[in-house]
XYZ file of C-alpha atoms in Angstrom:
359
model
C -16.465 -84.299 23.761
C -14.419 -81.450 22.312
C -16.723 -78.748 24.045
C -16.385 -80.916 27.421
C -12.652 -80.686 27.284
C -12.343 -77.347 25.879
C -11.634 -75.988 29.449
C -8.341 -77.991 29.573
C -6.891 -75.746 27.108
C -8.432 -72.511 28.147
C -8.299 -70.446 30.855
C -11.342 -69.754 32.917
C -9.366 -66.731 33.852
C -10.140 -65.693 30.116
C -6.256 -64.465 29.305
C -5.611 -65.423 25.760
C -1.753 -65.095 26.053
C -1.717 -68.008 28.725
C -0.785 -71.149 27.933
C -2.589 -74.734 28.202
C -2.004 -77.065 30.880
C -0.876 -79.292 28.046
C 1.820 -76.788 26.804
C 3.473 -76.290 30.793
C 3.142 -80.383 31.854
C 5.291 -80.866 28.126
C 7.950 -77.795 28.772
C 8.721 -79.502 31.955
C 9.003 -82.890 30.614
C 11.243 -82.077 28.195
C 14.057 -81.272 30.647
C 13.483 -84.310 32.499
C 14.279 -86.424 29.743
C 17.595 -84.564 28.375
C 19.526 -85.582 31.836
C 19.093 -89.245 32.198
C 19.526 -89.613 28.312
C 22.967 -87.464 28.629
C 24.194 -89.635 31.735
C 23.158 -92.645 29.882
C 25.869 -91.928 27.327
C 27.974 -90.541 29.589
C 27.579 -94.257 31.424
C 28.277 -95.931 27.910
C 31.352 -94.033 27.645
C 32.491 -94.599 30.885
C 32.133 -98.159 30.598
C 33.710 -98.546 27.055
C 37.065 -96.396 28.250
C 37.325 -95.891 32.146
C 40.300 -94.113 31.508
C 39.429 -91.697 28.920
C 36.486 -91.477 30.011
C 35.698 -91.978 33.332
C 35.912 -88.267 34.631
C 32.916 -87.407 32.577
C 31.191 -89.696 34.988
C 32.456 -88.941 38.443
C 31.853 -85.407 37.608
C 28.736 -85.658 35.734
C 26.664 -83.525 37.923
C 29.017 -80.943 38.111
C 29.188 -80.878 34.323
C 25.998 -80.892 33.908
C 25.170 -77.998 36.254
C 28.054 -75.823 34.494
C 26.473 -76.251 31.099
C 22.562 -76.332 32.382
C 23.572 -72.663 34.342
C 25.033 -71.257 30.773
C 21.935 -72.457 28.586
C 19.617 -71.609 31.246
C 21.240 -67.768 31.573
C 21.775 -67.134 27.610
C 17.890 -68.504 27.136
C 16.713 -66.126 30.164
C 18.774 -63.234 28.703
C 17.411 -63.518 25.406
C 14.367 -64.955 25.673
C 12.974 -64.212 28.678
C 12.670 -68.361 29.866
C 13.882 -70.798 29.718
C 15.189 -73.493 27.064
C 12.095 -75.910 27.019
C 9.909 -72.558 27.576
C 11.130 -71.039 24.664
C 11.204 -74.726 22.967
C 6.941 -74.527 22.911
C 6.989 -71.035 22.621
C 6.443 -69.373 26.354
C 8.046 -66.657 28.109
C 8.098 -65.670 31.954
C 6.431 -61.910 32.665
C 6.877 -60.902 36.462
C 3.731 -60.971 38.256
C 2.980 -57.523 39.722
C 4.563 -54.197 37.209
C 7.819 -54.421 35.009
C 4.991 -54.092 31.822
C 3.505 -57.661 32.305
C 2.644 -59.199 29.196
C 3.426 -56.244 27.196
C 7.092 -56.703 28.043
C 9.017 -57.763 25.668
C 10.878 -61.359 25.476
C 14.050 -60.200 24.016
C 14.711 -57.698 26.713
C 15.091 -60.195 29.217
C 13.748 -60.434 32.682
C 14.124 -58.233 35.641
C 17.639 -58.869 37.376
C 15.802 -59.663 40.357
C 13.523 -62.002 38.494
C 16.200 -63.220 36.068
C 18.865 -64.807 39.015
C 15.884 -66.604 41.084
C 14.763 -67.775 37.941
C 17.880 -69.313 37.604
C 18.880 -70.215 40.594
C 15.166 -72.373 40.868
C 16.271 -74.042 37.296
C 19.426 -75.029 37.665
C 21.123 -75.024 41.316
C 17.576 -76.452 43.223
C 17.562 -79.652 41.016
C 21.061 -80.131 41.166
C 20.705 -79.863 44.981
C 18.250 -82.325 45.173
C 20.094 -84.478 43.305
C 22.760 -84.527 45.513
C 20.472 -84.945 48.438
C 18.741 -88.581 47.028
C 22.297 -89.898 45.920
C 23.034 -88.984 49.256
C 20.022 -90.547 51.305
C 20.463 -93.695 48.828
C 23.912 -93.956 49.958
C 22.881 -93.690 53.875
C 20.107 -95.997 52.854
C 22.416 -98.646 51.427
C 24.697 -99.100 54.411
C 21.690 -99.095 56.642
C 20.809 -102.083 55.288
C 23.590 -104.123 54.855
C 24.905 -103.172 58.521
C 24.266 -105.706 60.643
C 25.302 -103.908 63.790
C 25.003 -99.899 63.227
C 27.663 -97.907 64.567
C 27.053 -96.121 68.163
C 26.494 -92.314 67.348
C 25.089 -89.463 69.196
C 23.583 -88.525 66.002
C 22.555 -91.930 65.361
C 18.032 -90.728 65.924
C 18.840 -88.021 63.962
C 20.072 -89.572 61.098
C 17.018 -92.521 61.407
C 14.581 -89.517 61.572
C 16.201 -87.963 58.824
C 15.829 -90.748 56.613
C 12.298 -91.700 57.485
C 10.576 -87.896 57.332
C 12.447 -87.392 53.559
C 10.326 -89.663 51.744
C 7.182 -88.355 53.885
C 8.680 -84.433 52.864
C 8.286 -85.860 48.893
C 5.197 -86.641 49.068
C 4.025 -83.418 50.568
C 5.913 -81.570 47.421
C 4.268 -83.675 44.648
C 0.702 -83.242 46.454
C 1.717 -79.219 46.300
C 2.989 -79.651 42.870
C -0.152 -81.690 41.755
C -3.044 -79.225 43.775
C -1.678 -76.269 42.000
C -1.611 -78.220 38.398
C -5.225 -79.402 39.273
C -5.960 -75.157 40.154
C -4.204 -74.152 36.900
C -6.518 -76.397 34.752
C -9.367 -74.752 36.509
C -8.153 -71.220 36.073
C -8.058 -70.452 39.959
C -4.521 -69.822 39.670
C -1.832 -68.365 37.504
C 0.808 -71.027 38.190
C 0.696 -74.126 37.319
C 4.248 -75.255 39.489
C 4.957 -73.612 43.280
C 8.269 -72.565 42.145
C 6.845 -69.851 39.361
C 5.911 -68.396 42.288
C 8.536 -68.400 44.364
C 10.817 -66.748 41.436
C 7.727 -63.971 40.775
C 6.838 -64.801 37.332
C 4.368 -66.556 35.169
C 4.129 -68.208 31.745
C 2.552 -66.595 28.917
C 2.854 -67.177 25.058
C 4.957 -65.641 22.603
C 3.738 -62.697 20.907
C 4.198 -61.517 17.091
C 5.953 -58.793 18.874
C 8.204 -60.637 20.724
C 9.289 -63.155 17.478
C 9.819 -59.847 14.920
C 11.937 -58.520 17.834
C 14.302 -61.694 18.996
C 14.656 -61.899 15.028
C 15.657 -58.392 14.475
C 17.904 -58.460 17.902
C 21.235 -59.980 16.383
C 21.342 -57.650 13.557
C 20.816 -55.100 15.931
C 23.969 -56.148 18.244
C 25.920 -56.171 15.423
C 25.059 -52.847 14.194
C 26.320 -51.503 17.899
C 29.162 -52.667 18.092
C 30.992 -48.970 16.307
C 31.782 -46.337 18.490
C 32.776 -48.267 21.890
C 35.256 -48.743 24.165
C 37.459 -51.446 24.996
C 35.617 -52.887 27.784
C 32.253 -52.435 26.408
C 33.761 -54.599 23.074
C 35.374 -57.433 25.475
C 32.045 -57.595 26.896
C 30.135 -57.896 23.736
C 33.137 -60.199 22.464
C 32.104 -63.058 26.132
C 28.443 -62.359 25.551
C 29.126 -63.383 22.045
C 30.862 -66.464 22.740
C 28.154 -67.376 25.641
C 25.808 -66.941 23.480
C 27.599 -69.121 20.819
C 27.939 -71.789 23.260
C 24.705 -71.622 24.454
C 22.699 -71.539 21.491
C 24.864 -74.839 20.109
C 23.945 -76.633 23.034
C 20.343 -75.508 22.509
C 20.496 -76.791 18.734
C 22.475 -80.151 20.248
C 19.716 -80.892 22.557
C 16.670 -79.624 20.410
C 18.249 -82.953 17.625
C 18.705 -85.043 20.753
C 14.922 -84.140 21.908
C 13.749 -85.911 18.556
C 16.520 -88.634 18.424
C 15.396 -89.631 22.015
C 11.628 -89.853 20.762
C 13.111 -92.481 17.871
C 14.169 -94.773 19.772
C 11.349 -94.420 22.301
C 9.436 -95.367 19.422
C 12.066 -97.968 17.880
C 12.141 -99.957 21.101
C 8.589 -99.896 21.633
C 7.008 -100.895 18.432
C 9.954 -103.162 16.328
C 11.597 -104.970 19.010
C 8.538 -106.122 20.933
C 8.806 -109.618 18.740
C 12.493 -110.215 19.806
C 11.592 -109.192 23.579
C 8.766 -111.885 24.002
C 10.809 -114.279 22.516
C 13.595 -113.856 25.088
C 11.003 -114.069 27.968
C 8.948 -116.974 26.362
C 12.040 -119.417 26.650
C 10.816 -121.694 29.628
C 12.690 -120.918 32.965
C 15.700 -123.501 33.941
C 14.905 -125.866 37.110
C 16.243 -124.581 40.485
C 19.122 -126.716 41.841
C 18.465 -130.223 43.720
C 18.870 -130.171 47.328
C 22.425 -132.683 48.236
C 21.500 -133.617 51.452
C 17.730 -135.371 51.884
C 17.806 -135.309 55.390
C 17.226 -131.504 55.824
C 14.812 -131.252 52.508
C 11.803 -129.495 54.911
C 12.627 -126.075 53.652
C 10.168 -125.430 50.834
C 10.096 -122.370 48.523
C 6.785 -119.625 49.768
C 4.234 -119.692 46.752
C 4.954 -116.055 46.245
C 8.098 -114.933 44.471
C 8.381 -111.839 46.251
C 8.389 -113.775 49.920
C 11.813 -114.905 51.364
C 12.497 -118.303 51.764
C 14.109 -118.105 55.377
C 11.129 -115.615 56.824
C 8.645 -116.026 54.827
C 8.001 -112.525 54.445
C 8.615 -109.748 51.858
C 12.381 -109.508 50.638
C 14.033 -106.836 51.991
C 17.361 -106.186 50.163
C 17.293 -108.358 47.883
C 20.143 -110.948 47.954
C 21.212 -114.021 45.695
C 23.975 -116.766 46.659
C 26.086 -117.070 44.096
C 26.206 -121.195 44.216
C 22.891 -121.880 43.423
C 20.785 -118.819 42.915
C 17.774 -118.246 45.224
C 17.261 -115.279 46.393
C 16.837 -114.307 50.183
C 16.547 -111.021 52.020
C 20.032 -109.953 53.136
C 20.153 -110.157 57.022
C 18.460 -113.713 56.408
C 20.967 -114.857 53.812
C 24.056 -113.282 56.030
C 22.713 -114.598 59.369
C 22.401 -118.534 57.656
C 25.395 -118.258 55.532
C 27.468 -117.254 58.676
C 26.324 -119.995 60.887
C 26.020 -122.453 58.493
C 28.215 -122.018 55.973
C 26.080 -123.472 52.850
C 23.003 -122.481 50.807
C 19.683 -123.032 53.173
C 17.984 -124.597 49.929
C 20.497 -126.761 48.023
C 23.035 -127.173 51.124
C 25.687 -125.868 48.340
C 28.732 -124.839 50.405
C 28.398 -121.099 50.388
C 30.538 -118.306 51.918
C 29.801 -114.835 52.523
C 31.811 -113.511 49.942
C 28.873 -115.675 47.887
C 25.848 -113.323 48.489
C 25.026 -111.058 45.506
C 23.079 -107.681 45.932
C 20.183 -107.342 43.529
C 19.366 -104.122 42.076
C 15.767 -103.620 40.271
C 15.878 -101.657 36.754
C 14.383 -98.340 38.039
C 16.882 -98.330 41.021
């Protein structure tokens, strides 16, 4: 078995400074986890003290950019990649001259290299954050309008919100073809965006540790003989690089602390979570008036009651509970004026919008 899968961590391009499949996919997934675990606490805070702390959450992604451009910039200086690179030991070499592999880490990338690095680690995901909150917005009052407003931009904006989930897909099948080439060595990327900045991931060399170790003791030793500017200068890049690297040791502690409790609510509390879902479920509400008891509930939980097909925006009443797809519930409650199912006197200002976990 371990000869069979010894080409998923070797190249077939036979380069012994690139690194595994394994080593890329976790440097990647290490970022992904630091945001929602920061806006998590951010959300805690928020919650606990709206008016100390509320800002921090309006202006979360702004924050977050701010500090992600400084760590990303000081690690990219230094280091030659980024913080998660660096985290499992990689660099970024620019594909064609400036030394390749030979080059080393503490030297830093090309300029041209170094700003599209960051611009592709920092300001694209920030952008396309913006963009989802943005469609999910558009999506929401799409459907809980019952009458859309008259626009003349009104196919452009239905087109635009159709072809973005389509234009997803078509990114993670580009992302996913060139991981599938990088674990067969056909290519030297294992994510398009490498690419677009001109670099590529190799490991650390001895040469590159001894020299990002010697590299402090070697700023300080320059720091006689210059001028005033050239001292202000090294006195910011100091205090960047201060900054930066305590937000590097903040999140390298938070990396493990977030893999505890991973672990802590998968393994201890499992016993305490199946004994919350084991109670039995309580009965639904008796219908009050017998004489229009021909509704019956669909077998399916996911089918609405009214339509008898899948819930769309999912919607509870508030008097007794069932849940309904929104235009259904708002069309009945309307005209009727009491739940469908129970005949509970109901008013709009009843109906409830559900939101699933991952939403």
């Amino acid at each position: 078995m371990a000869e069979r899968g010894a080409h998923l961590t070797t190249s077939s391009l036979e380069v012994e400074d690139r690194p595994s499949i394994f080593e890329v996919i976790a440097q990647e997934s290490l970022m992904g986890t630091v945001r929602p675990a920061l806006q998590h606490i951010v959300k805690v805070l928020a919650d606990s003290s709206p008016a100390r702390y509320g800002w921090l959450w309006r202006w979360f992604d702004e924050i977050y950019i701010a500090l992600d451009l400084l760590l990303q910039h000081h690690y990219l200086s230094q280091t030659s990649a980024s913080f998660s690179e660096n985290f499992y030991g990689l660099k970024r070499v620019a594909l064609w001259g400036q030394g390749g592999g030979s080059h080393l880490a503490s030297r830093g990338l090309p300029r041209r290299h170094h700003w599209r690095s960051l611009l592709l680690l920092a300001l694209l995901p920030y952008c396309r954050v913006k963009l989802e909150k943005f469609l999910a917005r558009l999506r929401e009052e799409e459907d809980f309008s019952i009458h859309l407003r008259r626009a003349p931009w009104k196919k452009f904006y239905k087109a635009f919100l159709a072809a973005y989930p389509f234009t997803s897909m078509v990114w993670e099948g580009w992302v996913f073809s060139q991981q599938l080439l990088y674990v067969f060595g056909r290519t030297w990327h294992h994510s398009p965006l490498l690419r677009l900045a001109g670099v590529r991931l190799v490991n650390l060399t001895v040469e590159d540790i001894r020299a990002m170790d010697l590299q402090p003791l070697l700023t300080a030793g320059s720091g006689t003989n210059q001028s005033a500017r050239e001292k202000l200068r090294l006195f910011l890049s100091r205090a960047v690089g201060g900054v930066a690297f305590s937000l590097s040791t903040g999140l390298s502690v938070g990396v493990f602390f977030l893999q505890f409790l991973e672990w802590w609510y998968s393994s201890e509390n499992q016993d305490t979570i199946k004994t919350l879902t084991s109670l039995p479920t309580p009965p639904p509400p008796v219908h009050l008036d017998e004489q229009t008891d021909q509704l019956t509930l669909p077998k399916h939980q996911s089918l609405c009651p009214l339509c008898h097909k899948t819930r769309a925006n999912d919607t509870a009443l508030a008097t007794s509970g069932f849940v309904f797809c929104y235009r259904c519930a708002y069309t009945c409650v309307k005209r009727q004026q009491r739940c469908p199912l129970t005949g509970y006197p109901t008013e709009l200002q009843h109906l409830i919008k559900l939101y699933s976990p991952d939403g």
